[in-house]
CSV table of C-alpha atoms in Angstrom, one decimal:
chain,number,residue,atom,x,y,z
A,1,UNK,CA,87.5,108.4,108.3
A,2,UNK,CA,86.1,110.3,105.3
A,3,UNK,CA,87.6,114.0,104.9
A,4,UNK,CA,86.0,117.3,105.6
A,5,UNK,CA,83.8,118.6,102.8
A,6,UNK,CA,86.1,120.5,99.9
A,7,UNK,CA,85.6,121.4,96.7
A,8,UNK,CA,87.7,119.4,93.5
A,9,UNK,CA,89.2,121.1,91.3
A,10,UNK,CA,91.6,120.0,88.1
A,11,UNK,CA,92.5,122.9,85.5
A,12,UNK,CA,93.5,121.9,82.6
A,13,UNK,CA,96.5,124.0,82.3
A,14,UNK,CA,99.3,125.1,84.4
A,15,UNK,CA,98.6,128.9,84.0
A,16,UNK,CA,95.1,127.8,85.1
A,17,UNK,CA,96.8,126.3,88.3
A,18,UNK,CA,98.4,129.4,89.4
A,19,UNK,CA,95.9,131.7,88.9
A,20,UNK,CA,93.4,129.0,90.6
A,21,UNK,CA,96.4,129.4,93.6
A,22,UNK,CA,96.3,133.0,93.3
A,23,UNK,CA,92.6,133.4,93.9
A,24,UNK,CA,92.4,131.0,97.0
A,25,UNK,CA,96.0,130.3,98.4
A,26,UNK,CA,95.1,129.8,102.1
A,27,UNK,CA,93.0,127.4,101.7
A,28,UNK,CA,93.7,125.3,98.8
A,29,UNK,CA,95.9,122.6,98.7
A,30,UNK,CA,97.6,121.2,95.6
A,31,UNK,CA,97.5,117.2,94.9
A,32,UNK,CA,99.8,115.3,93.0
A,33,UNK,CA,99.6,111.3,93.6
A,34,UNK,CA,97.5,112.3,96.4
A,35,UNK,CA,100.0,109.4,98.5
A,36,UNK,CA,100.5,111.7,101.7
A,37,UNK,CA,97.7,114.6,101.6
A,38,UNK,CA,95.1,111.9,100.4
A,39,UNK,CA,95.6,109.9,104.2
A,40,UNK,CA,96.1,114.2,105.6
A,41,UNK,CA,92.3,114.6,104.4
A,42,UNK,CA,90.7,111.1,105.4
A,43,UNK,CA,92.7,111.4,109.1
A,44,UNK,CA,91.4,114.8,108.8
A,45,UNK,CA,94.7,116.6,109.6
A,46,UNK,CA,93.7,119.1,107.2
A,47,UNK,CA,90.8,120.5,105.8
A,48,UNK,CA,91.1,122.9,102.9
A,49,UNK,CA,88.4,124.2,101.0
A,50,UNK,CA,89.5,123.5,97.7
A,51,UNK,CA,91.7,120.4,96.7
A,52,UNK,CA,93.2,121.4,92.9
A,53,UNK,CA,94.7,118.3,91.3
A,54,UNK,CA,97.3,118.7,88.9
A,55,UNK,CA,98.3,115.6,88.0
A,56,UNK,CA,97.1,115.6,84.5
A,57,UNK,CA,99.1,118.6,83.6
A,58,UNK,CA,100.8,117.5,80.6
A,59,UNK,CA,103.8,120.0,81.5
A,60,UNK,CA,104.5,117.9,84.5
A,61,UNK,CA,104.3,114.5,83.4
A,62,UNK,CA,106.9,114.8,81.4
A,63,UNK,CA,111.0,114.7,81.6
A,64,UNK,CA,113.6,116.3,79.3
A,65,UNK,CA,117.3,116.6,78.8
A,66,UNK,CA,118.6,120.0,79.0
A,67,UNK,CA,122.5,120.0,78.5
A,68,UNK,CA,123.6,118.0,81.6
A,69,UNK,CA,120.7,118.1,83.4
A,70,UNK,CA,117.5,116.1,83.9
A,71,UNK,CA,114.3,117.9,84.5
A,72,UNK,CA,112.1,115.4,85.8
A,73,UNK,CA,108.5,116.6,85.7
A,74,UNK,CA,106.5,116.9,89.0
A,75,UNK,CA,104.3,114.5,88.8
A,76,UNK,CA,106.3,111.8,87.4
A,77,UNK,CA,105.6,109.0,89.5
A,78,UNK,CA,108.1,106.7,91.8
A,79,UNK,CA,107.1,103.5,89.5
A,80,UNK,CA,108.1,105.0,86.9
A,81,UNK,CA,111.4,106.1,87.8
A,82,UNK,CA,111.5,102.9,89.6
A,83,UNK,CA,111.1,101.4,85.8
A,84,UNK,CA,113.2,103.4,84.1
A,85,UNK,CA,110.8,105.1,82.6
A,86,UNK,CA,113.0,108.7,82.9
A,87,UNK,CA,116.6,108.9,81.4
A,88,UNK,CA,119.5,107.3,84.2
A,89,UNK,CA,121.5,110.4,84.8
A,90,UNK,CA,122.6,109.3,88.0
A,91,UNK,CA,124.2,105.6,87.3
A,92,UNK,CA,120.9,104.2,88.7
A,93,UNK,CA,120.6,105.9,92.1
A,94,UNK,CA,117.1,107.1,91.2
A,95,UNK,CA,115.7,103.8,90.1
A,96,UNK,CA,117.3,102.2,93.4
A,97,UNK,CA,115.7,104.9,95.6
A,98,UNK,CA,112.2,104.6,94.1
A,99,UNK,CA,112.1,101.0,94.6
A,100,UNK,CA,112.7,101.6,98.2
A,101,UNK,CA,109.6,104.0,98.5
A,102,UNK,CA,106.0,102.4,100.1
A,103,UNK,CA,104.7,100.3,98.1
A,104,UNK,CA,103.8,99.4,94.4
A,105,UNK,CA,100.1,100.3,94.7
A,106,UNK,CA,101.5,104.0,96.0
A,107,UNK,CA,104.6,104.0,93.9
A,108,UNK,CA,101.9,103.9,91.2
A,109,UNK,CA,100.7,107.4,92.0
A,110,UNK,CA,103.1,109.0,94.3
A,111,UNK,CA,104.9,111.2,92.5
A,112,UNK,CA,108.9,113.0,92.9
A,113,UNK,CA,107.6,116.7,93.1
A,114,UNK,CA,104.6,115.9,95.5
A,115,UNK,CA,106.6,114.3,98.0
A,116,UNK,CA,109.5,116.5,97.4
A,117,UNK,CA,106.5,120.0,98.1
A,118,UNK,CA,105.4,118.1,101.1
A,119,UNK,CA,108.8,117.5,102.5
A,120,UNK,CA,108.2,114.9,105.2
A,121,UNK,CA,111.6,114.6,106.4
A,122,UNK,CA,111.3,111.1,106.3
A,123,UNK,CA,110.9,110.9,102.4
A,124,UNK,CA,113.3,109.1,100.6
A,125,UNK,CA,113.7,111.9,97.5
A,126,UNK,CA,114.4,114.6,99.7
A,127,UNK,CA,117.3,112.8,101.3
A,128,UNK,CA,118.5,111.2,97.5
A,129,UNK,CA,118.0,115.1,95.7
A,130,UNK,CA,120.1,117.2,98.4
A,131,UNK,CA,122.6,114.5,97.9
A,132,UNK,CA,122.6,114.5,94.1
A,133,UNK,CA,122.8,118.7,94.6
A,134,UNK,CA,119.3,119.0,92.4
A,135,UNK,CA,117.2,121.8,92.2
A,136,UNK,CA,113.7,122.9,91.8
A,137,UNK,CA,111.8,124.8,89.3
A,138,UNK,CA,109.1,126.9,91.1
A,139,UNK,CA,106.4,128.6,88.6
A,140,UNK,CA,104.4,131.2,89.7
A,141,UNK,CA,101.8,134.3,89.2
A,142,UNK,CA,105.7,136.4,88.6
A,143,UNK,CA,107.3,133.5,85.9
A,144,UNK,CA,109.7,131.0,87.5
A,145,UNK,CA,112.5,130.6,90.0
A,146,UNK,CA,115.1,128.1,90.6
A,147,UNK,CA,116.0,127.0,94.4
A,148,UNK,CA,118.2,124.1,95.3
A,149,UNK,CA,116.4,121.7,97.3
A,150,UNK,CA,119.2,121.8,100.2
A,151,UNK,CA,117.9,125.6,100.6
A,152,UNK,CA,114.1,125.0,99.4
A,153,UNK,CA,113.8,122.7,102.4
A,154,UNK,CA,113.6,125.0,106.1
A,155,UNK,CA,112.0,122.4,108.5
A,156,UNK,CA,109.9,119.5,108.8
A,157,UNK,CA,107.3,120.0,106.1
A,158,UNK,CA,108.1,123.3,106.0
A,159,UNK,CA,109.7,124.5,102.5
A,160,UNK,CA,109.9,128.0,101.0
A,161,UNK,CA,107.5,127.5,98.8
A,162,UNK,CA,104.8,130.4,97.9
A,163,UNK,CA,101.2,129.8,98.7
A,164,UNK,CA,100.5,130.3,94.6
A,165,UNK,CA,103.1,128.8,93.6
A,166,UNK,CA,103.6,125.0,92.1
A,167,UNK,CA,106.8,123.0,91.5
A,168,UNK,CA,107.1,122.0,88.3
A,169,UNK,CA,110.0,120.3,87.7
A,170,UNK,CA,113.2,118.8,89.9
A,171,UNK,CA,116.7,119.2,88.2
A,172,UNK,CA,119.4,116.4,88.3
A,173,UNK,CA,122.9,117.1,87.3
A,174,UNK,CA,124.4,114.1,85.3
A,175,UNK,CA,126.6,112.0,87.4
A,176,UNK,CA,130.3,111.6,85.9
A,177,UNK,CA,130.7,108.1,84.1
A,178,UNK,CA,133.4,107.7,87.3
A,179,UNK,CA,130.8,108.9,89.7
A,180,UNK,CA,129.8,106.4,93.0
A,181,UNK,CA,126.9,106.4,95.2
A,182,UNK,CA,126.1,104.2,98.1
A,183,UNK,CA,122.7,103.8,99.7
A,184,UNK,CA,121.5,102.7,103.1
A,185,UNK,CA,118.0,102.8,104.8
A,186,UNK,CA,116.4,101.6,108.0
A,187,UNK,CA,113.1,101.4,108.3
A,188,UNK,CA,110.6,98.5,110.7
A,189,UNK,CA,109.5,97.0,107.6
A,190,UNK,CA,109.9,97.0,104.0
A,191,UNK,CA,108.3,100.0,102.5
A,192,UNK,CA,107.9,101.7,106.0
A,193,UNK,CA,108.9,105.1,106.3
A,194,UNK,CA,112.9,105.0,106.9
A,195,UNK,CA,114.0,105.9,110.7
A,196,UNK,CA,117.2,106.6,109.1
A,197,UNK,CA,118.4,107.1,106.0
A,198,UNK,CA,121.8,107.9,104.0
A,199,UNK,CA,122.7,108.1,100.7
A,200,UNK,CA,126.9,108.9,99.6
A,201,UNK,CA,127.3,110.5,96.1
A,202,UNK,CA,131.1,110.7,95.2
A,203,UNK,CA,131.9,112.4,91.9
A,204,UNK,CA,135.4,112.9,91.6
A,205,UNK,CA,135.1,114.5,88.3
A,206,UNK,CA,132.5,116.9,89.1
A,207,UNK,CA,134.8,117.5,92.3
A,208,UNK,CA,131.5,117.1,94.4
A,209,UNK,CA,130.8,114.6,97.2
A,210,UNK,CA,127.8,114.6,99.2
A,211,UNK,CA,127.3,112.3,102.6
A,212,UNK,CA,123.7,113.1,103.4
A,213,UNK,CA,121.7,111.5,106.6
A,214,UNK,CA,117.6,111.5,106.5
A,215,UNK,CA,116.1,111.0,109.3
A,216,UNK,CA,112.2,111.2,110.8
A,217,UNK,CA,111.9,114.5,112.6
A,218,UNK,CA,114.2,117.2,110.8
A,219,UNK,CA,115.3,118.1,107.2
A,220,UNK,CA,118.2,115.9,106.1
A,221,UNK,CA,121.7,117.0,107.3
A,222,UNK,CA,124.7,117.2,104.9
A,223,UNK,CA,127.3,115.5,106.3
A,224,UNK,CA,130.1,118.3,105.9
A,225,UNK,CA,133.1,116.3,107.2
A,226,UNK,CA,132.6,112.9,105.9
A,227,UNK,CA,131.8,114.5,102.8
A,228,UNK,CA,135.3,116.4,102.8
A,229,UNK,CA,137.1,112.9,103.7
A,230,UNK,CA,135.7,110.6,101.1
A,231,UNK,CA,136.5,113.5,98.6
A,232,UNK,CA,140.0,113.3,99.1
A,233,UNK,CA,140.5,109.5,99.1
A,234,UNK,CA,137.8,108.0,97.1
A,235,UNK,CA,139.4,104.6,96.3
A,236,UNK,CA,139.8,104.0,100.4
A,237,UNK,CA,136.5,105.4,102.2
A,238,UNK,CA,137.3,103.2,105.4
A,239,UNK,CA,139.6,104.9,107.0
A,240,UNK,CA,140.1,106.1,110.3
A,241,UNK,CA,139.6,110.0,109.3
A,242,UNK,CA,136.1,109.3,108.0
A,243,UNK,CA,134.8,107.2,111.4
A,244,UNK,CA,136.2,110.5,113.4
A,245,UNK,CA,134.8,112.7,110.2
A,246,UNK,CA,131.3,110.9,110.5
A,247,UNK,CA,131.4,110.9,114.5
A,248,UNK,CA,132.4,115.3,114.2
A,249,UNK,CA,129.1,115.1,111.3
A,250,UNK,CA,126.7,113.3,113.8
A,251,UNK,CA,128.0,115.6,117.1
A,252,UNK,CA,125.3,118.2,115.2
A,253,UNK,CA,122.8,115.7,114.8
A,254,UNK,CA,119.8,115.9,117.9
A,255,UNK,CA,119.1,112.2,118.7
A,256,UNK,CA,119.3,109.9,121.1
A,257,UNK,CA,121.7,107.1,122.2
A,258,UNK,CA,120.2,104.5,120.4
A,259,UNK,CA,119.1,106.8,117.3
A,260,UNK,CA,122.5,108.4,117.0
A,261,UNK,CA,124.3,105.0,117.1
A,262,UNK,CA,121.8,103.8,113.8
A,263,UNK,CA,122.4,107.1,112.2
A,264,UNK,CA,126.2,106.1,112.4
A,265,UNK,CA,125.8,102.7,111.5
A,266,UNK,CA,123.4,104.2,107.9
A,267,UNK,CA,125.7,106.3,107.2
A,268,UNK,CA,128.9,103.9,107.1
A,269,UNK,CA,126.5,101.2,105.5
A,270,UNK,CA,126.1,104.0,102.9
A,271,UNK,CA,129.3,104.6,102.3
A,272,UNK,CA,130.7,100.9,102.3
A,273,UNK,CA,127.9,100.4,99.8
A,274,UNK,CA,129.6,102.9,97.1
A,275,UNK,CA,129.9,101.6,93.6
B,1,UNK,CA,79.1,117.6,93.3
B,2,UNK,CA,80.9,116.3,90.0
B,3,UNK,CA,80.0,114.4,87.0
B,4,UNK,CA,82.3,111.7,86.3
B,5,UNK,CA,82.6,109.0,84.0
B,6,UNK,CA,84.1,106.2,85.0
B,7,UNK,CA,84.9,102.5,83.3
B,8,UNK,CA,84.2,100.0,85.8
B,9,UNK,CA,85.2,96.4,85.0
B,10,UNK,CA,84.7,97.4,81.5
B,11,UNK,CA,80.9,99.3,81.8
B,12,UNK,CA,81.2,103.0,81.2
B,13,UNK,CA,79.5,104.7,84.6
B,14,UNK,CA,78.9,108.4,84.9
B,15,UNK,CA,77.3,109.8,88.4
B,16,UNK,CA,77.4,112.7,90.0
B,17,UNK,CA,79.4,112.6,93.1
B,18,UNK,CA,80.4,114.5,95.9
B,19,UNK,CA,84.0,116.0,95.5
B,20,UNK,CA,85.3,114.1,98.5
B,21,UNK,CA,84.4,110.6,97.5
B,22,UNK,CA,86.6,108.2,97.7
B,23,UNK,CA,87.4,105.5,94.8
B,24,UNK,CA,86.3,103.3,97.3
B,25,UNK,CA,83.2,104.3,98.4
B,26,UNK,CA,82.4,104.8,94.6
B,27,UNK,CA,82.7,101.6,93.6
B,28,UNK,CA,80.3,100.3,97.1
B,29,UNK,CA,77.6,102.9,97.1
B,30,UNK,CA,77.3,104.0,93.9
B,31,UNK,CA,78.0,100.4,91.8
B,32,UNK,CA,76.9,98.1,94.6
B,33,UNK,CA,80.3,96.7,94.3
B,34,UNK,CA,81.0,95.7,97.5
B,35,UNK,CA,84.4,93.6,96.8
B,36,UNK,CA,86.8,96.4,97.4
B,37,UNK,CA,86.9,96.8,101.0
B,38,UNK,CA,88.1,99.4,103.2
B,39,UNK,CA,90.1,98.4,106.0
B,40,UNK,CA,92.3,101.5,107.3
B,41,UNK,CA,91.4,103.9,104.9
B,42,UNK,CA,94.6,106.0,104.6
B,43,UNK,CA,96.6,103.8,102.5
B,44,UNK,CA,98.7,101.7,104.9
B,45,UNK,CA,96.8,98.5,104.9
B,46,UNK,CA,96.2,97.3,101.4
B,47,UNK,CA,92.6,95.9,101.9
B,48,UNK,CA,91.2,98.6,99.0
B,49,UNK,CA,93.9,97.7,96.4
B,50,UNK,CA,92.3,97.4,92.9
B,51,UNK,CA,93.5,97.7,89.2
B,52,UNK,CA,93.3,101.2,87.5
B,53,UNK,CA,94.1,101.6,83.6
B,54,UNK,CA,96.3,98.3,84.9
B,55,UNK,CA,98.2,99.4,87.8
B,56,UNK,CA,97.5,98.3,91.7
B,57,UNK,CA,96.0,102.0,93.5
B,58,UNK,CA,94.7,102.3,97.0
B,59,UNK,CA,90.7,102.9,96.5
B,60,UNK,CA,90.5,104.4,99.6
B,61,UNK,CA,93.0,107.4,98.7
B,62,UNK,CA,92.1,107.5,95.5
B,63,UNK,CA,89.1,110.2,94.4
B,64,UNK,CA,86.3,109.3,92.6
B,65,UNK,CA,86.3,112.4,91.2
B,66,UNK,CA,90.3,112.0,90.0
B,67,UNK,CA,89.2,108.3,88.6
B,68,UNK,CA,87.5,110.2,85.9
B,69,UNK,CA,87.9,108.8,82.4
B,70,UNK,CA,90.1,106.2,83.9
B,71,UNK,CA,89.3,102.1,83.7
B,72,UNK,CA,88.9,100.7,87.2
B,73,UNK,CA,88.6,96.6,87.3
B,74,UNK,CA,87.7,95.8,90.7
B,75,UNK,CA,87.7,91.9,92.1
B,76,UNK,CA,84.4,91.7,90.6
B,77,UNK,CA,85.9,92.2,87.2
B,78,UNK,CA,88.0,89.2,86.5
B,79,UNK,CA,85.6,87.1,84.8
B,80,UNK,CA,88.0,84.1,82.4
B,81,UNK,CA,90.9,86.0,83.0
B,82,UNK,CA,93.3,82.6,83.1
B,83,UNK,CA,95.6,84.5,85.2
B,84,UNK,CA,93.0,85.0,88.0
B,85,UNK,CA,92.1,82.2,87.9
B,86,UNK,CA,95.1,80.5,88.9
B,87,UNK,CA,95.6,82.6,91.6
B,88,UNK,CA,92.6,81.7,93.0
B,89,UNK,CA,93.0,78.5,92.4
B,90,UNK,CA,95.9,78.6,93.8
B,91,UNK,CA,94.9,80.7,97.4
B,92,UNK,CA,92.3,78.0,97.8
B,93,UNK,CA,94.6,75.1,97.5
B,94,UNK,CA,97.0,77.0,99.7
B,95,UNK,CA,94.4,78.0,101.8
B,96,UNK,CA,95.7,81.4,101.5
B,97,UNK,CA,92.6,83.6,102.9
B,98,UNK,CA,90.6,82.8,106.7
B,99,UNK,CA,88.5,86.1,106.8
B,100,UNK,CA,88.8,87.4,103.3
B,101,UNK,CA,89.3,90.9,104.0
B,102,UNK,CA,92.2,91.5,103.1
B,103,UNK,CA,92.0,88.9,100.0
B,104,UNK,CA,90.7,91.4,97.0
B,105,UNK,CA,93.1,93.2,98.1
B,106,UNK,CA,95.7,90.5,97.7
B,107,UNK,CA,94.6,89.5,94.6
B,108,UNK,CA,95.2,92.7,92.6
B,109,UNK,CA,98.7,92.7,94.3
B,110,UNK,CA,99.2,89.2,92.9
B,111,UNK,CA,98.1,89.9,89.7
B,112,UNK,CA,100.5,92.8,89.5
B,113,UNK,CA,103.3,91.1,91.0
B,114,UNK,CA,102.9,87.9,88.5
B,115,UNK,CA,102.1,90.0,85.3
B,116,UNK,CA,105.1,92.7,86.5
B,117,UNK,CA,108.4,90.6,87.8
B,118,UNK,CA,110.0,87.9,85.7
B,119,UNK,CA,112.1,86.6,87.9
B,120,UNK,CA,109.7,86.1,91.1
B,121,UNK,CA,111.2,84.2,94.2
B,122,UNK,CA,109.9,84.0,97.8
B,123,UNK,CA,112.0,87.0,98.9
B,124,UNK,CA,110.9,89.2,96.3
B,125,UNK,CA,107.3,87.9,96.7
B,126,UNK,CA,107.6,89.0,100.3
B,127,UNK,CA,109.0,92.4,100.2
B,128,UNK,CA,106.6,93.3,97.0
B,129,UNK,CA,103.6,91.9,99.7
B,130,UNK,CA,104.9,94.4,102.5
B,131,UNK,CA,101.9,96.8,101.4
B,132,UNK,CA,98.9,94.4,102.0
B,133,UNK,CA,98.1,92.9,106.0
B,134,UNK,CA,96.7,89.8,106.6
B,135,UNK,CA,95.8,89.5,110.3
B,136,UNK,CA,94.9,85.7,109.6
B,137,UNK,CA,96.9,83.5,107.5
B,138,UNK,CA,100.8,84.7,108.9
B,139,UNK,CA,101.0,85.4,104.9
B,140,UNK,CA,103.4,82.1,104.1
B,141,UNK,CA,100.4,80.9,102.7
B,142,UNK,CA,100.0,83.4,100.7
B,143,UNK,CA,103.2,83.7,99.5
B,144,UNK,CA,103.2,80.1,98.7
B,145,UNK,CA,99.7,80.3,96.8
B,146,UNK,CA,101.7,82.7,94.5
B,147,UNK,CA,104.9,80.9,94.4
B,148,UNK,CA,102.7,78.2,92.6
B,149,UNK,CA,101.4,80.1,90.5
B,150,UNK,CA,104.3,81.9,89.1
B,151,UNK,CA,106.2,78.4,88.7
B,152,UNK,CA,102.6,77.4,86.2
B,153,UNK,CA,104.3,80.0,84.3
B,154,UNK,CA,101.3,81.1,82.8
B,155,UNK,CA,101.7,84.9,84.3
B,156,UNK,CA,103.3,87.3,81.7
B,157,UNK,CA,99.9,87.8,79.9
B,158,UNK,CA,97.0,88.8,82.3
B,159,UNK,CA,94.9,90.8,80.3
B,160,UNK,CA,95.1,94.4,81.9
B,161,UNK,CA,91.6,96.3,83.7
């Protein structure tokens, strides 16, 4: 189908943005790569007035180095984290996730802080930044705000983010040279939405370990227990404690039979992956 | 409405467009260039896949109005590029295409897989196809046809759109 009618807007500035935000925020929506709200408009899903694209803010194309952290701009796309195009802070987690996501001709324009603003719960970068503890940089008409993504996140595709407000940047802390991670991901096809996802991040000398499951219909869940177990013993993951660890994590999880036995079997896939 | 400017297969073309235009519909109703098809048009099914400033897009998710100032080569733009060529070539001789629907489509995704991916095998060739359907050929042909034509090894310098 072709979308409702809507005006285009692109400022040329980030201030610009915001205020553009400020002046309309009900019914604007903000476009990035355009990868999920560009199919929302042409399935007509939604309908906003005024579409402002900010993909060719220089501000958010852009990633730095700031101590240990990467800030990863915005609208950095999935092919080019998926290339290596951004600085390998997490011992290539990133560049093994964005691979993973849809397809080259979206990877192309999708971008890290559009799907992360959307927060379909079936995203990969949602799932891969609550386990790699990130955070987001919000900027708004009051300056800007830091908010982990664990806590930014409230439902499906519902995040605390302001109607004037923009994310501009996602922060990665630099994995330890000793850090592990393990990835697993079901979906019906390659490049498919996952129907489950799980991605193990086990730092020993950042004393962090994260076991995190994504799955289609709610925010991903931080696997408390499991993440406790392979913490302690991170040179024997198998071990009984972790199966009854994972089974305690997954006892919270809503699903099904079926769902809740692939959810199990992501989630030790991710964690017999670590390396 | 808005004015763009837009270089398609190498001719600089401003209109003036509606805001909600698609690449897509651009490139048919406003250039006559009615190679690009649209199949789904929400990005799932490939069909609309074309080349901007180099890199395979969905057309049909696309705006015309966000292709401003950029360089669009559509299928009709491939004229003695080598690489083509052999892919072409090579889907004929593998009788990679019934309808044709889905084959511009196909083509940029070859191209980008051929000029992108040193080492290219069958697998690979089938998980970086995942994003274009074929309801005809059961893609082996497909997959074969650019098989071939990675194994001419003539692929690492396609010209970029």
């Amino acid at each position: 189908m072709k979308p409702a009618q809507f005006g285009y807007l692109r400022p040329d500035t980030l201030a610009e943005a915001i205020g553009l935000l400020k002046e309309c925020p009900q019914d604007a929506r903000v476009m990035a790569g355009g990868q999920s709200l560009g199919p929302m408009l042409n399935l007509r899903l939604v309908q906003p007035r005024h579409v402002i694209d900010i993909s060719r803010l220089g501000e958010l194309c852009d990633s730095s180095m700031s101590g240990d952290t990467l800030a990863i701009g915005a609208c950095i796309t999935h092919a080019q984290i998926e290339d290596g195009k951004i600085t390998d802070v997490t011992r290539g987690l990133l560049a093994q996730v964005a691979k993973g996501i849809a397809y080259r001709a979206v990877r192309n324009r999708g971008t890290v802080g559009g799907s992360l603003a959307h927060a379909d719960p079936a995203a990969d970068w949602l799932t891969t930044m609550i386990a790699l503890d990130a955070s987001l940089e919000l900027a708004g008409a009051n300056g800007r705000s830091r908010v982990k993504v664990a806590k930014f996140v409230t439902g499906a595709m519902e995040t605390t983010i302001e109607a004037a407000e923009l994310l501009t940047c996602v922060l990665v802390p630099r994995l330890s040279t000793s850090a592990r991670w393990g990835y697993a991901k079901y979906a019906r096809k390659p490049g498919d939405f996952a129907e489950s996802m799980a991605i193990a991040v086990v730092d020993p000398d950042r004393a962090s370990s994260r076991v995190v499951l994504g799955r289609r219909s709610e925010p991903p869940a931080l696997m408390q227990a499991s993440s406790q177990v392979l913490a302690g013993k991170p040179t024997e993951p198998l071990t009984e404690k972790l199966g009854a660890a994972i089974e305690l994590d997954l006892s919270s999880v809503r699903a099904d039979q079926a769902d809740w036995t692939m959810h199990r079997a992501i989630v030790l896939r991710a964690i017999r992956t670590l390396r | 409405m808005k004015a763009v400017t837009i270089c398609v297969n190498g001719e600089r073309i401003s209109r003036s467009v509606d805001d909600r235009l698609s690449l897509a519909d651009f490139l048919r109703e406003h250039c006559l260039l009615t190679g690009t098809h649209i199949g789904c048009e929400h990005g799932v099914c490939g069909a609309c896949t074309l080349m901007m400033n180099g890199q395979p897009v969905r057309s049909c998710i696309t705006l015309a109005a966000a292709a401003d100032g950029r360089d669009v080569r559509t299928v009709e733009g491939y004229e003695g590029d080598a690489l083509m060529q052999a892919i072409r070539k090579a889907f004929n001789l593998r009788h990679a295409l019934q309808c044709g629907f889905c084959t511009p489509g196909m083509l940029a995704t070859a191209y980008d897989i051929l000029s992108r991916i040193p080492d290219l095998d069958r697998e690979r060739i089938r998980s970086e196809l995942a994003g274009n359907l074929c309801r005809c050929t059961g893609y082996l042909s497909i997959i074969t046809a650019i098989e071939d034509v990675h194994a001419q090894g003539i692929a690492r310098k396609g010209s970029s759109a």
